[in-house]
CSV table of C-alpha atoms (C1' of nucleotides) in Angstrom, one decimal:
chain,number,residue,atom,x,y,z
A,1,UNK,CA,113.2,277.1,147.1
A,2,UNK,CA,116.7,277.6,145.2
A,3,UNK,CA,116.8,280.0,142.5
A,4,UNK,CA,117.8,277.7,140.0
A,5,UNK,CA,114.9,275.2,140.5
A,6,UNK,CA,112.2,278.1,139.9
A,7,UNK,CA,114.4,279.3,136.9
A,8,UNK,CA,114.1,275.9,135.7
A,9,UNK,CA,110.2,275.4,136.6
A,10,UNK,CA,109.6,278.3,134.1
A,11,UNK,CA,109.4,275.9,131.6
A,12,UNK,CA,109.2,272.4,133.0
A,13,UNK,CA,107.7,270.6,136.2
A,14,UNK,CA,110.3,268.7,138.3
A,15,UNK,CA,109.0,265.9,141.0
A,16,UNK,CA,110.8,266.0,144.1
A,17,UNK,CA,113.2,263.5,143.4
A,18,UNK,CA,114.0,264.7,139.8
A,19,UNK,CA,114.8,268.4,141.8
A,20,UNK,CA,116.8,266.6,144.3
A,21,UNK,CA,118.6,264.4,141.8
A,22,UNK,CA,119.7,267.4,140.0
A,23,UNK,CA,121.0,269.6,142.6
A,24,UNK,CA,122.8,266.5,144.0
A,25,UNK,CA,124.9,266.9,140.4
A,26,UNK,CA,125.6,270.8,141.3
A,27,UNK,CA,127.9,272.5,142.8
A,28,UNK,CA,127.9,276.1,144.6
A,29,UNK,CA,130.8,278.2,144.7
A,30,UNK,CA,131.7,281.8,146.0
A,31,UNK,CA,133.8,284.4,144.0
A,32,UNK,CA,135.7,287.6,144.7
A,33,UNK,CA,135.2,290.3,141.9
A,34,UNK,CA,138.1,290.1,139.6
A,35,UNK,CA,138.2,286.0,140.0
A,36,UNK,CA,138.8,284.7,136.4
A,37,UNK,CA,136.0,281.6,135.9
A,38,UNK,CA,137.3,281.0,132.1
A,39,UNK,CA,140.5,281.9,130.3
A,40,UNK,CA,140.7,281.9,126.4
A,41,UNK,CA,142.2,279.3,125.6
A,42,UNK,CA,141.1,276.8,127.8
A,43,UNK,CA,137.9,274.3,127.8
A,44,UNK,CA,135.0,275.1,129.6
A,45,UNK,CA,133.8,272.5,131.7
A,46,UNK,CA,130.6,273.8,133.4
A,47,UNK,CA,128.0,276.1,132.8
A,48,UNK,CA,127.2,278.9,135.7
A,49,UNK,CA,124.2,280.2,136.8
A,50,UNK,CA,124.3,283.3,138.9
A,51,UNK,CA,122.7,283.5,142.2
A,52,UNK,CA,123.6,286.7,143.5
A,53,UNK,CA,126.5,288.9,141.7
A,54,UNK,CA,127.6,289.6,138.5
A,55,UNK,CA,129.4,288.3,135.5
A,56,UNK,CA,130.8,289.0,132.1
A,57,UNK,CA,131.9,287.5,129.3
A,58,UNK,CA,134.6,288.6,126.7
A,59,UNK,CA,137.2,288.1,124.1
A,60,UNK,CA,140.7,289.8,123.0
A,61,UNK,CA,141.1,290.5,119.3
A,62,UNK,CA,144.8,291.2,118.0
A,63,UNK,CA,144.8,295.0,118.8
A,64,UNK,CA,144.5,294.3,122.6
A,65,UNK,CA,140.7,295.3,122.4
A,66,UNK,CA,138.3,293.6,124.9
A,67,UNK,CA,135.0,293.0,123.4
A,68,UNK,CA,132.0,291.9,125.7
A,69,UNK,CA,129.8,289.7,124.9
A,70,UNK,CA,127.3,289.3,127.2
A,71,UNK,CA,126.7,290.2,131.2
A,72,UNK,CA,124.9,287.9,133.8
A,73,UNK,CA,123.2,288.7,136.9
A,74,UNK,CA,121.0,286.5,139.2
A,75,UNK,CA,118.7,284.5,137.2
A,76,UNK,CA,120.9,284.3,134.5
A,77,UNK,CA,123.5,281.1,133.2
A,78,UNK,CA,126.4,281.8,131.7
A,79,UNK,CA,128.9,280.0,130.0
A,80,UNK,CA,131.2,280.2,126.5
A,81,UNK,CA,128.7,277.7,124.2
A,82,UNK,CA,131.2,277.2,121.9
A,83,UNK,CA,133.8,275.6,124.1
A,84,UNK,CA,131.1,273.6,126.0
A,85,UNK,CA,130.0,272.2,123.6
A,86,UNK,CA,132.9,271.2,121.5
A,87,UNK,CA,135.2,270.9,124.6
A,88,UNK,CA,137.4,272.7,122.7
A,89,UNK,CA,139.6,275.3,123.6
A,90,UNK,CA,137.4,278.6,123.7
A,91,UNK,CA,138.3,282.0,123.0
A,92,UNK,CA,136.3,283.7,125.3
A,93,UNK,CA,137.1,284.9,129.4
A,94,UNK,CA,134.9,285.2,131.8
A,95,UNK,CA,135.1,287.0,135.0
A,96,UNK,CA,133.3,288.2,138.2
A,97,UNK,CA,132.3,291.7,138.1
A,98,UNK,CA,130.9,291.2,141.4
A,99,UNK,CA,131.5,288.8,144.3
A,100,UNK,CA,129.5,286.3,143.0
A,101,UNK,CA,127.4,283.0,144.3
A,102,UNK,CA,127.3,280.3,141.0
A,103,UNK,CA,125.6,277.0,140.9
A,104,UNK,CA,128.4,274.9,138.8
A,105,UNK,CA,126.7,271.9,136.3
A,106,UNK,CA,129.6,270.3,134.9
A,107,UNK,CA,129.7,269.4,131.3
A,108,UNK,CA,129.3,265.4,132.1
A,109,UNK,CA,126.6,266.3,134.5
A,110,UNK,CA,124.5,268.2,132.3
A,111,UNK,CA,125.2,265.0,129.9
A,112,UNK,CA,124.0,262.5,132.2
A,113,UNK,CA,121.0,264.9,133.9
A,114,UNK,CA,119.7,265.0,129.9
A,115,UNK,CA,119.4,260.8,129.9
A,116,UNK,CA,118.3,260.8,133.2
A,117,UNK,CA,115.4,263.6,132.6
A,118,UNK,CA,114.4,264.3,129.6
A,119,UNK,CA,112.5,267.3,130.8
A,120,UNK,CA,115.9,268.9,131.0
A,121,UNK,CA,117.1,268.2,127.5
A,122,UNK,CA,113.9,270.6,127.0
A,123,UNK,CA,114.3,272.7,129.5
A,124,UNK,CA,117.4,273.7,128.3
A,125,UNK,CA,116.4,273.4,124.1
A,126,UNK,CA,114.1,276.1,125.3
A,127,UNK,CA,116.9,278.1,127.1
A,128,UNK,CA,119.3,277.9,124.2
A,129,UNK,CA,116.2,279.2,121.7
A,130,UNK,CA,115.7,282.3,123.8
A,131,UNK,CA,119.6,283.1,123.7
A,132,UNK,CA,119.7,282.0,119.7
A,133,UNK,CA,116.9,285.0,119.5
A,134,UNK,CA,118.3,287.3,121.6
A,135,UNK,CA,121.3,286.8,119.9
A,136,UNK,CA,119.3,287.1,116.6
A,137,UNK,CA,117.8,290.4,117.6
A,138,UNK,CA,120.9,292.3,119.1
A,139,UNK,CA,122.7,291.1,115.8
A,140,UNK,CA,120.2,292.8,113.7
A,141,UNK,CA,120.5,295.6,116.1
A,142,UNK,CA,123.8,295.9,115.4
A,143,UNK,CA,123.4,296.2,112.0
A,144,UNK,CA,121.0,298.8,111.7
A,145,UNK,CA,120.9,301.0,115.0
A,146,UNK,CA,123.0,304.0,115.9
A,147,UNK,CA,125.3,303.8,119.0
A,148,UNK,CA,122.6,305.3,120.7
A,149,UNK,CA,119.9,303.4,120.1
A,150,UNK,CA,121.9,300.6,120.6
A,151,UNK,CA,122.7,302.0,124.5
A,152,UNK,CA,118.5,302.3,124.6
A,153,UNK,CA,118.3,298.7,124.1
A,154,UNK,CA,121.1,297.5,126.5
A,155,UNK,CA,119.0,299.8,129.1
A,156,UNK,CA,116.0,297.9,128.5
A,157,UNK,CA,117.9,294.4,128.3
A,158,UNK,CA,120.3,295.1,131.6
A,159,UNK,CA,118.7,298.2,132.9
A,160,UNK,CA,120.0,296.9,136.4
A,161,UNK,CA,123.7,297.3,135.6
A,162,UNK,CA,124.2,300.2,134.3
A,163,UNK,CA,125.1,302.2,137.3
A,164,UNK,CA,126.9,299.0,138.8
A,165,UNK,CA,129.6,297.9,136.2
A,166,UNK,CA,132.2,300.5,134.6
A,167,UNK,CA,131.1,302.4,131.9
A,168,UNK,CA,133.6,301.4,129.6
A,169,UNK,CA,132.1,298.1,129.4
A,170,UNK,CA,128.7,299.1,128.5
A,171,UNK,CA,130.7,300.7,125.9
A,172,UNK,CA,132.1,297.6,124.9
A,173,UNK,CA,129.2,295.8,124.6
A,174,UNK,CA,127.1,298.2,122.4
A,175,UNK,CA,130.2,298.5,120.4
A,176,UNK,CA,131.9,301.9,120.0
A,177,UNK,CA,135.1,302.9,122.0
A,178,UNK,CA,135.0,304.4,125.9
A,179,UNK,CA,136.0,307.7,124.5
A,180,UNK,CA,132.6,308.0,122.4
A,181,UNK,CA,130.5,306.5,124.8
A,182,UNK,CA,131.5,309.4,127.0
A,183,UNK,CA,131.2,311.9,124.3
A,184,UNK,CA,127.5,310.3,123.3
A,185,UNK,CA,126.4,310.2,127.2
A,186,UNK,CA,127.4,313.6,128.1
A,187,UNK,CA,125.3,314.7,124.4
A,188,UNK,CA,122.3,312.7,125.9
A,189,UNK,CA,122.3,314.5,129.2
A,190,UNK,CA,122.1,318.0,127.0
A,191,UNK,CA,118.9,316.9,126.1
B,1,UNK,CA,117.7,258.2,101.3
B,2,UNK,CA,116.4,261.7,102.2
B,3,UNK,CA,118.8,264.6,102.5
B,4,UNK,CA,117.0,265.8,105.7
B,5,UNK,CA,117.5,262.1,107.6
B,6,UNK,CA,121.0,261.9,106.6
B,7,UNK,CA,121.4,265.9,108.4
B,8,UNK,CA,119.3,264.3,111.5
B,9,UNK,CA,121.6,261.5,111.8
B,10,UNK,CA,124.6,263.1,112.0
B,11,UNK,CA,123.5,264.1,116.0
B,12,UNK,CA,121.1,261.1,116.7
B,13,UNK,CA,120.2,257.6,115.7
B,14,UNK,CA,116.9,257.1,114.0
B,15,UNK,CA,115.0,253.7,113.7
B,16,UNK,CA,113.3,252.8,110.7
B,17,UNK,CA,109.6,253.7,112.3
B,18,UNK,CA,111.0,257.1,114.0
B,19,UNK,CA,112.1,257.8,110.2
B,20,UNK,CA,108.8,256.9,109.3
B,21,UNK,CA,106.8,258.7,111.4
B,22,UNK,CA,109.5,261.9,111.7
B,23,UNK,CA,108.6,262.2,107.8
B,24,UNK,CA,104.9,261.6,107.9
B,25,UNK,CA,105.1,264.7,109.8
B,26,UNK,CA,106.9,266.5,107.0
B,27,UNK,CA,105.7,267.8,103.5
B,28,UNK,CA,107.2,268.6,100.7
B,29,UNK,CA,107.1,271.4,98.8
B,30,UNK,CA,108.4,273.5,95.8
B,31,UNK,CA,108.4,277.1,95.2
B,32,UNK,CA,109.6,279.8,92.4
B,33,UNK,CA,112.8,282.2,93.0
B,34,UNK,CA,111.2,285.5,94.7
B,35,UNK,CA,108.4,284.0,96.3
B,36,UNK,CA,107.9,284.8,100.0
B,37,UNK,CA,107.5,282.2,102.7
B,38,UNK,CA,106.8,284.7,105.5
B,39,UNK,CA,106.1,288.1,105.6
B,40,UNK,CA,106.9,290.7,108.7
B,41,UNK,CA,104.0,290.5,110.6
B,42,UNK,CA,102.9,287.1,109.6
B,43,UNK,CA,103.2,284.0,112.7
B,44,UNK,CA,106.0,281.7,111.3
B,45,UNK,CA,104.3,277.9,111.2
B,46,UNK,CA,106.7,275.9,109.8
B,47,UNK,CA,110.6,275.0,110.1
B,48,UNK,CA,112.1,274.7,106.9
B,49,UNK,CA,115.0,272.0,105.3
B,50,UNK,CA,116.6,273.0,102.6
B,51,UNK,CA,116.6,270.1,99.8
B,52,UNK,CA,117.8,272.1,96.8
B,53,UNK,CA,117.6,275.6,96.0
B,54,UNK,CA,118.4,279.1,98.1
B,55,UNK,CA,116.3,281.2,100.9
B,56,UNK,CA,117.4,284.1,102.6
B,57,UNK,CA,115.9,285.8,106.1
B,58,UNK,CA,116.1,290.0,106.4
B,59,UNK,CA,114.3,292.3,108.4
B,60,UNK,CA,112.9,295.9,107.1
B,61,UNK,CA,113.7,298.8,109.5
B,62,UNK,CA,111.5,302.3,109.6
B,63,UNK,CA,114.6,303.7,106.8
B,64,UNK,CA,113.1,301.4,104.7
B,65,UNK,CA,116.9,299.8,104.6
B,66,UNK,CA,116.5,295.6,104.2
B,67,UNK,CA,119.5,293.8,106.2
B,68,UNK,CA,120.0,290.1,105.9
B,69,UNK,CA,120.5,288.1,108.8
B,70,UNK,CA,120.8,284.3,107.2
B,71,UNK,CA,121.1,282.8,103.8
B,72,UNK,CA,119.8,279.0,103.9
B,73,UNK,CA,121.2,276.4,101.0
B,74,UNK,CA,121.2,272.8,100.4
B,75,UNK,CA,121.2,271.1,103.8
B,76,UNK,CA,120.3,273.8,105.9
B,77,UNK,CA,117.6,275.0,108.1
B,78,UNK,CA,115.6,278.1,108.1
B,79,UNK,CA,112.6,279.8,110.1
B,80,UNK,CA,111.7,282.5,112.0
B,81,UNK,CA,112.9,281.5,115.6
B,82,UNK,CA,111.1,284.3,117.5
B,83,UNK,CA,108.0,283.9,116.2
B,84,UNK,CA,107.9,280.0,115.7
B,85,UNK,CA,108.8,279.7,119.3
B,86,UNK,CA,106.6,282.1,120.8
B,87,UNK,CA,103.7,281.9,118.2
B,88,UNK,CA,103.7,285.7,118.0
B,89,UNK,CA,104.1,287.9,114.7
B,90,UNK,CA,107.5,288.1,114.1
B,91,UNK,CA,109.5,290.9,112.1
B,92,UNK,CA,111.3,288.3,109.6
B,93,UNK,CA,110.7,288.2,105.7
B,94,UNK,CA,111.6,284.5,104.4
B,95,UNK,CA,112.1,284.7,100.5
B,96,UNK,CA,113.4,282.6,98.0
B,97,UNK,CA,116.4,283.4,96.2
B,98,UNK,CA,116.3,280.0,93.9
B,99,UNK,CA,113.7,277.6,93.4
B,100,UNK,CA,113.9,275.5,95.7
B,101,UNK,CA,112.1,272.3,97.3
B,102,UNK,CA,112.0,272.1,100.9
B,103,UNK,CA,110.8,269.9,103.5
B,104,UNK,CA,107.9,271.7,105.9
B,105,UNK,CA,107.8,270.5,109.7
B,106,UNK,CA,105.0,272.8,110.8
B,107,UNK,CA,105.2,273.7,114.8
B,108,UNK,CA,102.4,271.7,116.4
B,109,UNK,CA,104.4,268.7,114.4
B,110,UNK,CA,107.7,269.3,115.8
B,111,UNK,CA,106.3,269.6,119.2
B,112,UNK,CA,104.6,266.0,118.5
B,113,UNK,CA,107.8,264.8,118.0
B,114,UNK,CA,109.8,266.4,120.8
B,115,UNK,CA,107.1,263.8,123.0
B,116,UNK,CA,107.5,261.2,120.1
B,117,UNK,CA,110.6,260.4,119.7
B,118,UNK,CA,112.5,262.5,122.3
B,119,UNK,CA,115.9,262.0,120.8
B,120,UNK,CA,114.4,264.5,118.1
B,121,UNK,CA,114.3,267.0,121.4
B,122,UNK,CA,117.7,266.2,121.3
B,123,UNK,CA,118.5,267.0,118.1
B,124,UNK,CA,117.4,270.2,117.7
B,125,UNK,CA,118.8,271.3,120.8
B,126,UNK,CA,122.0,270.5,119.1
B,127,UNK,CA,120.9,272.6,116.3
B,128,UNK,CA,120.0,275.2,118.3
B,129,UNK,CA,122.9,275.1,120.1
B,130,UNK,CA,125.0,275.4,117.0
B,131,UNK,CA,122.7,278.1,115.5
B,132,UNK,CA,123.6,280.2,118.5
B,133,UNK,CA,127.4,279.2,118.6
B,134,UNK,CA,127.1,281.1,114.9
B,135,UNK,CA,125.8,283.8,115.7
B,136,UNK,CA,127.8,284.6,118.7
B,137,UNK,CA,131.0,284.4,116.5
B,138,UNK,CA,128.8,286.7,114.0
B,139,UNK,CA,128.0,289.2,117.0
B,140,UNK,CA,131.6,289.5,117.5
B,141,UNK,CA,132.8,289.6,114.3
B,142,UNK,CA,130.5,292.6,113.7
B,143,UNK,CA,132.4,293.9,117.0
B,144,UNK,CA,135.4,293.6,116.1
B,145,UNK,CA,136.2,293.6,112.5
B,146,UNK,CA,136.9,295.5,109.3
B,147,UNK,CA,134.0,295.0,106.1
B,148,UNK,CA,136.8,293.6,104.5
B,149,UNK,CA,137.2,291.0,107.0
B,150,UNK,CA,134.0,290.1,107.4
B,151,UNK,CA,133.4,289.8,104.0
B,152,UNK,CA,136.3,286.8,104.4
B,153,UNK,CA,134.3,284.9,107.1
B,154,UNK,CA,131.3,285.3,104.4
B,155,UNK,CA,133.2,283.7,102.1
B,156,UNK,CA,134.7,280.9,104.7
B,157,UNK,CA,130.7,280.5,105.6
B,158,UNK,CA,129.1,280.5,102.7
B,159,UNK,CA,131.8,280.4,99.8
B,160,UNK,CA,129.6,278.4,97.4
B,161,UNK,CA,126.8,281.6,97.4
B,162,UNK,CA,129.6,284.4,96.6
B,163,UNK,CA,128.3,283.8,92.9
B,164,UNK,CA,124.9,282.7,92.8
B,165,UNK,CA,122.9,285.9,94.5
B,166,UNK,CA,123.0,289.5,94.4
B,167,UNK,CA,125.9,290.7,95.5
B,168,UNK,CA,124.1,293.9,97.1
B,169,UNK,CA,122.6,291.0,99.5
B,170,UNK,CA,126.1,289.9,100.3
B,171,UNK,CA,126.6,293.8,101.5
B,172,UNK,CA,123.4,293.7,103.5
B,173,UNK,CA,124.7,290.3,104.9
B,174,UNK,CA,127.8,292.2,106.3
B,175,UNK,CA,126.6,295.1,107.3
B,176,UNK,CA,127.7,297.7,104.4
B,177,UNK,CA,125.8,299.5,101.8
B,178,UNK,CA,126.4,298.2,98.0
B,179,UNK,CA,127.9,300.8,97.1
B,180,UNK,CA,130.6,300.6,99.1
B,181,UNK,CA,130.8,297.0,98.8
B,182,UNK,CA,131.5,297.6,94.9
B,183,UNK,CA,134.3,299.6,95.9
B,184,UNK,CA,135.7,297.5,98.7
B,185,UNK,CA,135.3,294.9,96.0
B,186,UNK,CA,137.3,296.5,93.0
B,187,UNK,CA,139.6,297.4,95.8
B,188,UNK,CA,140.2,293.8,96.5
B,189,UNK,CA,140.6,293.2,93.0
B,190,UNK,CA,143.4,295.2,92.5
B,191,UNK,CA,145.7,293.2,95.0
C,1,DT,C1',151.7,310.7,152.7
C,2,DT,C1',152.9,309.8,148.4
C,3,DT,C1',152.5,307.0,144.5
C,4,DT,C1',150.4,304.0,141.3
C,5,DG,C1',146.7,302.7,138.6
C,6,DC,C1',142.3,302.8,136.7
C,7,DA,C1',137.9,305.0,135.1
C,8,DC,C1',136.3,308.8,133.0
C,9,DT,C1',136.4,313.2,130.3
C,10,DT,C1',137.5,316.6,126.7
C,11,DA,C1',139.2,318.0,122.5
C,12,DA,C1',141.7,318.0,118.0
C,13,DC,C1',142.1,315.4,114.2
C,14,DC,C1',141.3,311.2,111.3
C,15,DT,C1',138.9,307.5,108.5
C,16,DA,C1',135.8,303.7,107.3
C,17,DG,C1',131.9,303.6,105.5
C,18,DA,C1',127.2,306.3,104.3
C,19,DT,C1',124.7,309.2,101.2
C,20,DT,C1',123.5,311.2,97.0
C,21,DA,C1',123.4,311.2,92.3
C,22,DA,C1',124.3,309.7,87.8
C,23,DG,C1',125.3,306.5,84.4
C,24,DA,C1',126.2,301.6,82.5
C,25,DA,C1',124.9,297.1,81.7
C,26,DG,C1',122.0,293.2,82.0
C,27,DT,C1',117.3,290.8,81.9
C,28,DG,C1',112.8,289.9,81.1
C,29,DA,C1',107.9,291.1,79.5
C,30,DC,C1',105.2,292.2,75.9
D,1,DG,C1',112.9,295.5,69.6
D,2,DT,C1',112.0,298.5,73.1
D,3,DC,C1',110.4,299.7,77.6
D,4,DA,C1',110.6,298.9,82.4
D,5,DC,C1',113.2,297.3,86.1
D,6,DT,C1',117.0,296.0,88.7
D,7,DT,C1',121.9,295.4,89.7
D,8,DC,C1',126.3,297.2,89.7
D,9,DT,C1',129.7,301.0,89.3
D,10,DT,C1',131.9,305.4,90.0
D,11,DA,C1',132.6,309.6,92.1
D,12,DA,C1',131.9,313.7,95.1
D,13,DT,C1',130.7,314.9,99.6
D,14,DC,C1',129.5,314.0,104.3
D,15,DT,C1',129.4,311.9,109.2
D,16,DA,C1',129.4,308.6,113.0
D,17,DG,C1',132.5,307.0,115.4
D,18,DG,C1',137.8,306.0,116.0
D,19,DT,C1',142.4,307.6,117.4
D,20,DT,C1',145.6,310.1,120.0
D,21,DA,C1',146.8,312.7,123.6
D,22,DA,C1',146.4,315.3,127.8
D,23,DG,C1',144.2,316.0,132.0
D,24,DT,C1',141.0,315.0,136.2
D,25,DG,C1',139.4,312.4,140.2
D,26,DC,C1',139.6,308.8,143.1
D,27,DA,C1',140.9,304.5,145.6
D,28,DA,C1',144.2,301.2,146.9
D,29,DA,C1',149.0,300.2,147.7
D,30,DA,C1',153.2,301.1,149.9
DNA sequence: TTTTGCACTTAACCTAGATTAAGAAGTGAC
DNA sequence: GTCACTTCTTAATCTAGGTTAAGTGCAAAA
């Protein structure tokens, strides 16, 4: 069975129909590393998830500094919330880190998919409630870990990546500039 | 008619009998500034709405250092997500900042009403869904800008609080210590 | 084969914000 | 009215992490 059904049977129970129904409103796409899914700027218009590859998402402050905000690999959806759900103009990229298979659910799908079966407006309630904590957690993190601790926790959270993206965005996501990460890792392997 | 229908029906349409039953669910209750509504440790039971009054939510790390991660006033909603959703002991405190009445929907409620009236599903996966929006923009903020700044976006967020508590809880709030949130502000001061 | 570009490292120097400590000023309990 | 308690301020000193700059190693163009 697909990846996404048994991601989605996690937390609800699909009949056959309802499973076919929904993948008849999906698409599945393939991606080169480097591809561009979302520009800043523009509306996002379906949410990803990943079934094999990777992806990351980011934004651009005014000094030119890329700041990550979260990485995906299979089993995981992706997508910039903000712009989804205002279908507004986001200010966050997102982009293949690794040739990449994606199950596209466009915006108006995920609408209609909600009236259609409510046991998706719950699955994904539940979904958005485990990102709100995680996003709870690595904010609190944030705000009262060192740089290093904070480079424990992405190990436990993405443990998987970190030998398979560039270092500098690991850095990026736990916060501090490439320059110290390299200092702080080279301190850690001292030990 | 009730603050917390009026908040409910700016996402979904409510019948007289969902409203009805939606706030036989509820209770009401009123509490002194500095009491505690959950302690780290404790299983959070209950979402709560805001009627009148303030609450804020902060964690306690091993340095013995409090950091605030929301403030909750008039019209908002507050709870310990992680432990409300999984029914674990969480690492929250909930305390009150100003007496306050607020309106209690206890979990095993809620969850009625997700089967109840399933357009309540739907509105607090909007909620949700805007709680997380928030604190992505929060992550990145913290990310990417200066105390100074993100004392601005404190003030864009929650202006109307600036004045009414501690000021050493707006510093926790942003991630600084007090004292140097007294100097940033006599710094600002002096523009 | 050379060149270009990117990821990473190292090191010297710099700064936003932390820490420590002390005092001032307000607030409430008795 | 005073004692206890908490918030806020100021100032000296310290440090985690930033900045700048130079250099290495490697892979893809060309």
């Amino acid at each position: 069975m697909s990846l996404i059904l048994t991601n989605i049977e996690k937390h609800v129970q699909l009949t056959a129909e309802e499973k076919e129904l929904f993948l008849s409103k999906t698409e599945i796409h393939h991606y080169k590393a480097k591809s561009i899914l979302l520009n800043s700027g523009q509306i996002c218009k379906y949410s990803y998830f990943v079934n094999s590859g990777i992806l990351r998402s980011f934004n651009i402050n005014d000094n030119i500094v890329e700041h990550v905000l979260s990485f995906a690999c299979e089993g995981w959806w992706m997508g910039d919330m903000y712009s989804l759900i205002s279908q507004k103009p986001g200010n966050l990229f997102i982009e293949v880190l690794e040739d990449a298979e994606l199950v596209l659910l466009s915006k108006e799908n995920q609408e209609q998919l909600y009236t259609e079966i409510p046991k998706l407006e719950r699955f994904f309630r539940i979904l958005t409630e485990n990102s709100l904590v995680a996003h709870q957690d690595r904010l609190m993190d944030n705000l009262s870990l060192s740089a290093e601790e904070r480079f424990d926790k992405f190990n436990k959270r993405y443990g998987n990546l970190t030998h398979k993206i560039p270092q500098k965005q690991i850095a990026s996501y736990i916060g501090v500039t490439p320059e110290f990460f390299s200092k702080m890792k080279s301190r850690l392997l001292k030990k």
